[in-house]
PDB file of C-alpha atoms in Angstrom:
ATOM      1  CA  UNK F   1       0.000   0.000   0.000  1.00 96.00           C
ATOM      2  CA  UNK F   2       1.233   3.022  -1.131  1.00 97.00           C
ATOM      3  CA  UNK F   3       0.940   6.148   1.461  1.00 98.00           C
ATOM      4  CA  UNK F   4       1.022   9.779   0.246  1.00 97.00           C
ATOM      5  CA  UNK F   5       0.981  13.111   2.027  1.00 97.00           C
ATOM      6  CA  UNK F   6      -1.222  16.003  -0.271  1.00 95.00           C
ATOM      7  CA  UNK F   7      -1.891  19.809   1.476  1.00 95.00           C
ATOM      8  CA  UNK F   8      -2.675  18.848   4.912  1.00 95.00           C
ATOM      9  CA  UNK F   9      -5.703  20.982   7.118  1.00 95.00           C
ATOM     10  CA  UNK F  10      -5.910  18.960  10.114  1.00 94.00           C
ATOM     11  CA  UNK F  11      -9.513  20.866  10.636  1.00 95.00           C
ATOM     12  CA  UNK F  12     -10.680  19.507   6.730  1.00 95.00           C
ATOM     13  CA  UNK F  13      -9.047  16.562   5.868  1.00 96.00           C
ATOM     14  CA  UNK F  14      -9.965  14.423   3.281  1.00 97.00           C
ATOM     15  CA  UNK F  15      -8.655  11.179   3.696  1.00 97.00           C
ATOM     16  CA  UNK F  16      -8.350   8.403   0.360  1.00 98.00           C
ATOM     17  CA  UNK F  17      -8.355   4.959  -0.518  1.00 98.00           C
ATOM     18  CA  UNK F  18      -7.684   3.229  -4.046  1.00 97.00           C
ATOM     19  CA  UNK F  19      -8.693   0.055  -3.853  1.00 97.00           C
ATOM     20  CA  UNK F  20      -7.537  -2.524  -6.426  1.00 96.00           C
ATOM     21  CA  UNK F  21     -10.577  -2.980  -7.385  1.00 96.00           C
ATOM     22  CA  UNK F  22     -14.566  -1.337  -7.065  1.00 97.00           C
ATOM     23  CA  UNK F  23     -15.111  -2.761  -3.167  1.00 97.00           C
ATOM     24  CA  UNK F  24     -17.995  -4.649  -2.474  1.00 97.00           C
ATOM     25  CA  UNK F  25     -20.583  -3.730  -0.118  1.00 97.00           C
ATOM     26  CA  UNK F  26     -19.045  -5.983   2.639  1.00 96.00           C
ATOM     27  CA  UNK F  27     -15.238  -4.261   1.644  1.00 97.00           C
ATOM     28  CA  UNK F  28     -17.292  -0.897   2.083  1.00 97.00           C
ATOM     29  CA  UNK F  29     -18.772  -2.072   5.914  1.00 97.00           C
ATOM     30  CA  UNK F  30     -15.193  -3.201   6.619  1.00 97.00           C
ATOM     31  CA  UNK F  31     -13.651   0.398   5.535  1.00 97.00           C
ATOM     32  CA  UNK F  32     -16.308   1.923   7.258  1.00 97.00           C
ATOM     33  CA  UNK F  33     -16.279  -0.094  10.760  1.00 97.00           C
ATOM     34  CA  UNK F  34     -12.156   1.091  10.830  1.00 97.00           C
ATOM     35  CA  UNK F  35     -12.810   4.656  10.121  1.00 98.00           C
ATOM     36  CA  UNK F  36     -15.548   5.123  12.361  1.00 97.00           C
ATOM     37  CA  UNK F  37     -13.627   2.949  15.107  1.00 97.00           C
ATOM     38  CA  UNK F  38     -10.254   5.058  14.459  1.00 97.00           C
ATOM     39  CA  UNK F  39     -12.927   8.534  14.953  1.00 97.00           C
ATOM     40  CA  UNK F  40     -14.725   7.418  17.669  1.00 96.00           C
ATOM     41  CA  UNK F  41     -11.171   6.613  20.172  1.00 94.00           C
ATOM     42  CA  UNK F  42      -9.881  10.176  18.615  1.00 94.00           C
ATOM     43  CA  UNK F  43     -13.134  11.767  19.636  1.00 94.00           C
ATOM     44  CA  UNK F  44     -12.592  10.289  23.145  1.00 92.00           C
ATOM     45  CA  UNK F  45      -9.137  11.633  23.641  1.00 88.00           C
ATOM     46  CA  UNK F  46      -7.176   8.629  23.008  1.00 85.00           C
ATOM     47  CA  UNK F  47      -4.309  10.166  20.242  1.00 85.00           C
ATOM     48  CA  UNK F  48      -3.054  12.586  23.044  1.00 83.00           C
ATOM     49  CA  UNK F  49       0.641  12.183  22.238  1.00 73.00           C
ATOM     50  CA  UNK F  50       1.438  14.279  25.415  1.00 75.00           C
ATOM     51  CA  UNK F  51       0.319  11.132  27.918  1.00 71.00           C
ATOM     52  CA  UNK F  52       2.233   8.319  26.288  1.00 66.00           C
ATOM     53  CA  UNK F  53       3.207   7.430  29.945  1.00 66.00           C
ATOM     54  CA  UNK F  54       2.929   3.359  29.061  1.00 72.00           C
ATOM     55  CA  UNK F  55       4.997   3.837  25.478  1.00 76.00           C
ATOM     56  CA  UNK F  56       7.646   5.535  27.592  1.00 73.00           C
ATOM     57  CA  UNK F  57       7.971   3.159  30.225  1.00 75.00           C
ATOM     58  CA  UNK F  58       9.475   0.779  28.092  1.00 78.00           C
ATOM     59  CA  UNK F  59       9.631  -2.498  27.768  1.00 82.00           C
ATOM     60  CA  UNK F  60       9.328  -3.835  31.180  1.00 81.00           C
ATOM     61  CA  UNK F  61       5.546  -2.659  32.199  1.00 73.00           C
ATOM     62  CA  UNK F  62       5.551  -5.008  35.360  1.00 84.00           C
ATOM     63  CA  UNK F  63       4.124  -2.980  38.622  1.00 78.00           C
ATOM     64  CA  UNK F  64       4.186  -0.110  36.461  1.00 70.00           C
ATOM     65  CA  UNK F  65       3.251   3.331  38.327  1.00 79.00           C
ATOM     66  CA  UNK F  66       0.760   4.924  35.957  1.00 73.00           C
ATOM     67  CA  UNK F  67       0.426   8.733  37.439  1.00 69.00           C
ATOM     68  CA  UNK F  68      -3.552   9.932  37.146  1.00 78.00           C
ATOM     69  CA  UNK F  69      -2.657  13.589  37.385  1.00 79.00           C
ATOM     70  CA  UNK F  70      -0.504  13.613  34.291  1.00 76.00           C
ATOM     71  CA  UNK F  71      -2.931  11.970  31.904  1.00 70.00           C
ATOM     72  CA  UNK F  72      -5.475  14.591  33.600  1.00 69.00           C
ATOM     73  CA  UNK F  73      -3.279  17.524  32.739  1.00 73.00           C
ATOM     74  CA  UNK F  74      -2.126  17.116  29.556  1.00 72.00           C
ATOM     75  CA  UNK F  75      -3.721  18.892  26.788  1.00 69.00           C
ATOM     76  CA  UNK F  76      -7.332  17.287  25.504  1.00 76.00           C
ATOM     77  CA  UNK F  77      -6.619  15.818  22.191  1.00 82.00           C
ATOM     78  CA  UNK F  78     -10.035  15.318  20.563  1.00 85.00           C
ATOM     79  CA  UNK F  79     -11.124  14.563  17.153  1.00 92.00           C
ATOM     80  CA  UNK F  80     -14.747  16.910  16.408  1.00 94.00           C
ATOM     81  CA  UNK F  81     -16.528  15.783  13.178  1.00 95.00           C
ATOM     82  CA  UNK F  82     -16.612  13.172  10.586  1.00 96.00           C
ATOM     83  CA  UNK F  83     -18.494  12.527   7.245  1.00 95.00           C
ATOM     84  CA  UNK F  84     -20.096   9.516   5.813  1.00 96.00           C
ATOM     85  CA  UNK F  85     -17.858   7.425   3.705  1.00 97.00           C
ATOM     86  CA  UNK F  86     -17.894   7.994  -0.455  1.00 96.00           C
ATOM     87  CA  UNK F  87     -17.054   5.717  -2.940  1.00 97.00           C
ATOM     88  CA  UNK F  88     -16.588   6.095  -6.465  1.00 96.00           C
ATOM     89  CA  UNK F  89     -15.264   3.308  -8.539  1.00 96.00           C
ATOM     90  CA  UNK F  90     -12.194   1.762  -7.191  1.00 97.00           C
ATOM     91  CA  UNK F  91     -11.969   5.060  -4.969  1.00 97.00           C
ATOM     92  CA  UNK F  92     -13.409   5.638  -1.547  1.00 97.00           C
ATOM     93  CA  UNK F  93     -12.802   9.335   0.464  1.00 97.00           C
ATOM     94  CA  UNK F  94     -13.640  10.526   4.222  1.00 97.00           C
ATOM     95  CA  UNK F  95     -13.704  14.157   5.379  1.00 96.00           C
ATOM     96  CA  UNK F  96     -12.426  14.604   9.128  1.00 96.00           C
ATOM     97  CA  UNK F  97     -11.821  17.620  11.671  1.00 96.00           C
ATOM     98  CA  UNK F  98      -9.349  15.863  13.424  1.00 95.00           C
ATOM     99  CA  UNK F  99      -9.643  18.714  16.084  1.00 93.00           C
ATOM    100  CA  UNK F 100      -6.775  18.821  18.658  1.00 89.00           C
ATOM    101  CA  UNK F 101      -6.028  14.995  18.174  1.00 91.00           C
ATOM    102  CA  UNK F 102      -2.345  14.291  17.292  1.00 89.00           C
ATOM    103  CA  UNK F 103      -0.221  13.001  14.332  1.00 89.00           C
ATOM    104  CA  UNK F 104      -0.472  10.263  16.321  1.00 91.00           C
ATOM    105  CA  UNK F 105      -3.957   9.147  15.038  1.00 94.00           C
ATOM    106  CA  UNK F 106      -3.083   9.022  11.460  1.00 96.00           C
ATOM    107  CA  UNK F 107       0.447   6.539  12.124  1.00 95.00           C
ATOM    108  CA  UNK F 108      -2.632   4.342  14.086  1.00 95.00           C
ATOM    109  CA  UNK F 109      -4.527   4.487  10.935  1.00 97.00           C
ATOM    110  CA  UNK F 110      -1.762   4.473   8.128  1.00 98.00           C
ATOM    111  CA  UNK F 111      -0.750   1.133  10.522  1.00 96.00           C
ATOM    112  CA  UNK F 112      -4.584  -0.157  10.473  1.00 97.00           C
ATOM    113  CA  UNK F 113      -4.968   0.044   6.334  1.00 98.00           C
ATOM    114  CA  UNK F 114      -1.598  -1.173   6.135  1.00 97.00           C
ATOM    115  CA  UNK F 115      -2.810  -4.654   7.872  1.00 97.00           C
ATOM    116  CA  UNK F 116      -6.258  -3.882   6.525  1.00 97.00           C
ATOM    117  CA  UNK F 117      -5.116  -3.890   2.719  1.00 97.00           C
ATOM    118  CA  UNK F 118      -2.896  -7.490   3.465  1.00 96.00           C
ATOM    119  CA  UNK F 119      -5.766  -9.309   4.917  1.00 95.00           C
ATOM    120  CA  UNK F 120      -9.155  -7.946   3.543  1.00 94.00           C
ATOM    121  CA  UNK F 121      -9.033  -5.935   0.565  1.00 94.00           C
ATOM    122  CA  UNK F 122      -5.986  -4.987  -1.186  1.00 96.00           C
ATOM    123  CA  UNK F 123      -6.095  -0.944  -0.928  1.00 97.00           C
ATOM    124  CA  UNK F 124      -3.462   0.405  -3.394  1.00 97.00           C
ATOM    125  CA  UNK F 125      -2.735   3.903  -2.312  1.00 97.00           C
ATOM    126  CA  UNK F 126      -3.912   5.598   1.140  1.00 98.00           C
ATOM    127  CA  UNK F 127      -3.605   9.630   0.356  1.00 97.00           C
ATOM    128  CA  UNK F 128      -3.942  11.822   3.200  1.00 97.00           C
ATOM    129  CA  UNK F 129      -5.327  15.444   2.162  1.00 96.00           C
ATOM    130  CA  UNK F 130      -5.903  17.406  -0.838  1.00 93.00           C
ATOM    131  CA  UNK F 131      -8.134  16.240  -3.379  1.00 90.00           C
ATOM    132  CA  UNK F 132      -8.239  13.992  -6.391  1.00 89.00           C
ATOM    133  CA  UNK F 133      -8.786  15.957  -9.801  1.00 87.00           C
ATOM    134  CA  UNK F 134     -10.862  13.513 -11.183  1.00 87.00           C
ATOM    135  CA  UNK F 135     -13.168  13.905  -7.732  1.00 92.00           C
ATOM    136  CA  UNK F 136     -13.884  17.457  -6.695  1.00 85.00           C
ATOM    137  CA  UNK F 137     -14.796  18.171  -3.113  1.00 85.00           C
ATOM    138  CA  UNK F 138     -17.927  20.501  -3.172  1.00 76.00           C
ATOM    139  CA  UNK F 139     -16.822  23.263  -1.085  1.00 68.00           C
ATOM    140  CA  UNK F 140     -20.364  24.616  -0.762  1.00 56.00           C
ATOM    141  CA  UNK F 141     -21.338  22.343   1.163  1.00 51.00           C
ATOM    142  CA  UNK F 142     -20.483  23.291   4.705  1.00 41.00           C
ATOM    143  CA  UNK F 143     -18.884  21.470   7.712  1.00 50.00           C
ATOM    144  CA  UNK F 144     -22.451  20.899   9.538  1.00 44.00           C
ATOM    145  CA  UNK F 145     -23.345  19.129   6.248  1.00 53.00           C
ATOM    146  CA  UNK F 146     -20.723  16.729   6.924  1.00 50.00           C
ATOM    147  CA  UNK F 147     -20.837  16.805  10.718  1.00 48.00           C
ATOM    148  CA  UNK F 148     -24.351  14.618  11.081  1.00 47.00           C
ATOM    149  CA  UNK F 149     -24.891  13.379  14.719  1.00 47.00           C
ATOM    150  CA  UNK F 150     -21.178  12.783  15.271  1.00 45.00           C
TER     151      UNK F 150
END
C-alpha cells in the first residue's frame, strides 16, 4: 500500500483509498467499521501524544506506576466531526476535523490500512489530504453538512 501526504488541514481533511478494485458492499462495511472505530477513540481523547506514559515506560511494564494527574493535565486531544464514507469506482474518500487529536492518530490508521489492505481488501494507495482531480470536493457544502450526529 502506497501512502502519500497532499496539502494537509488537520480541521478539513480528506482522507483516500484506491482500492484494487470497485469494493464490495461488505469491503465498504469493513472500511467503514475502521474509520468510524479510528474517529470514535480520537473523539474520546485517546491520540493525546502528550500522555504516552505506558509507550515511555518501556519495555518492562511489570508494577508499572501509571500517574492519574498527568494523563489529567495534559492537553485534551479530541477529534470533532466526521463525514459519511464515499465511494466512487475503485476510490473511496472521508472528510475529518481531526480537532486537537495528534499526528499520532493518522500513524494508528496508516498502521490499520496497512494490515487492513494485506488481509481484507488490497487498498493500493492511502492519500492523506488534498483532493483527487478527477473527484472534486464541493466546497459549498459546509462542515455541519458533513458533521451529522457525530
Amino acid at each position: 500500500m502506497e501512502v502519500q501526504f497532499r496539502e494537509f488541514d488537520p480541521f478539513d481533511l480528506w482522507i483516500w483509498l484506491e482500492f484494487t478494485t470497485v469494493p464490495s458492499n461488505v469491503e465498504k462495511q469493513y472500511v467503514e467499521e475502521v474509520f468510524s472505530s479510528w474517529f470514535f477513540i480520537g473523539k474520546l481523547g485517546g491520540f493525546n501524544a502528550e500522555n504516552l506514559q505506558v509507550q515511555e515506560a518501556g519495555i518492562d511494564l511489570s508494577y508499572m506506576d501509571y500517574d492519574t494527574d498527568t494523563a489529567d493535565n495534559s492537553m485534551m486531544a479530541l477529534m470533532h466531526n466526521m463525514a459519511e464514507v464515499d465511494y466512487q469506482g475503485t476510490w473511496a474518500r472521508c472528510w475529518f476535523d481531526l480537532g486537537t487529536s495528534d499526528a499520532l492518530a493518522l500513524d494508528v490508521l496508516i498502521s490499520t490500512f496497512n494490515q487492513f489492505s494485506k488481509e481484507y481488501v488490497t487498498i493500493e494507495k492511502l492519500i492523506i489530504g488534498g483532493e483527487n482531480p478527477d473527484w472534486p470536493v464541493d466546497r459549498s457544502r459546509s462542515q455541519a453538512d458533513f458533521a451529522g450526529d457525530n
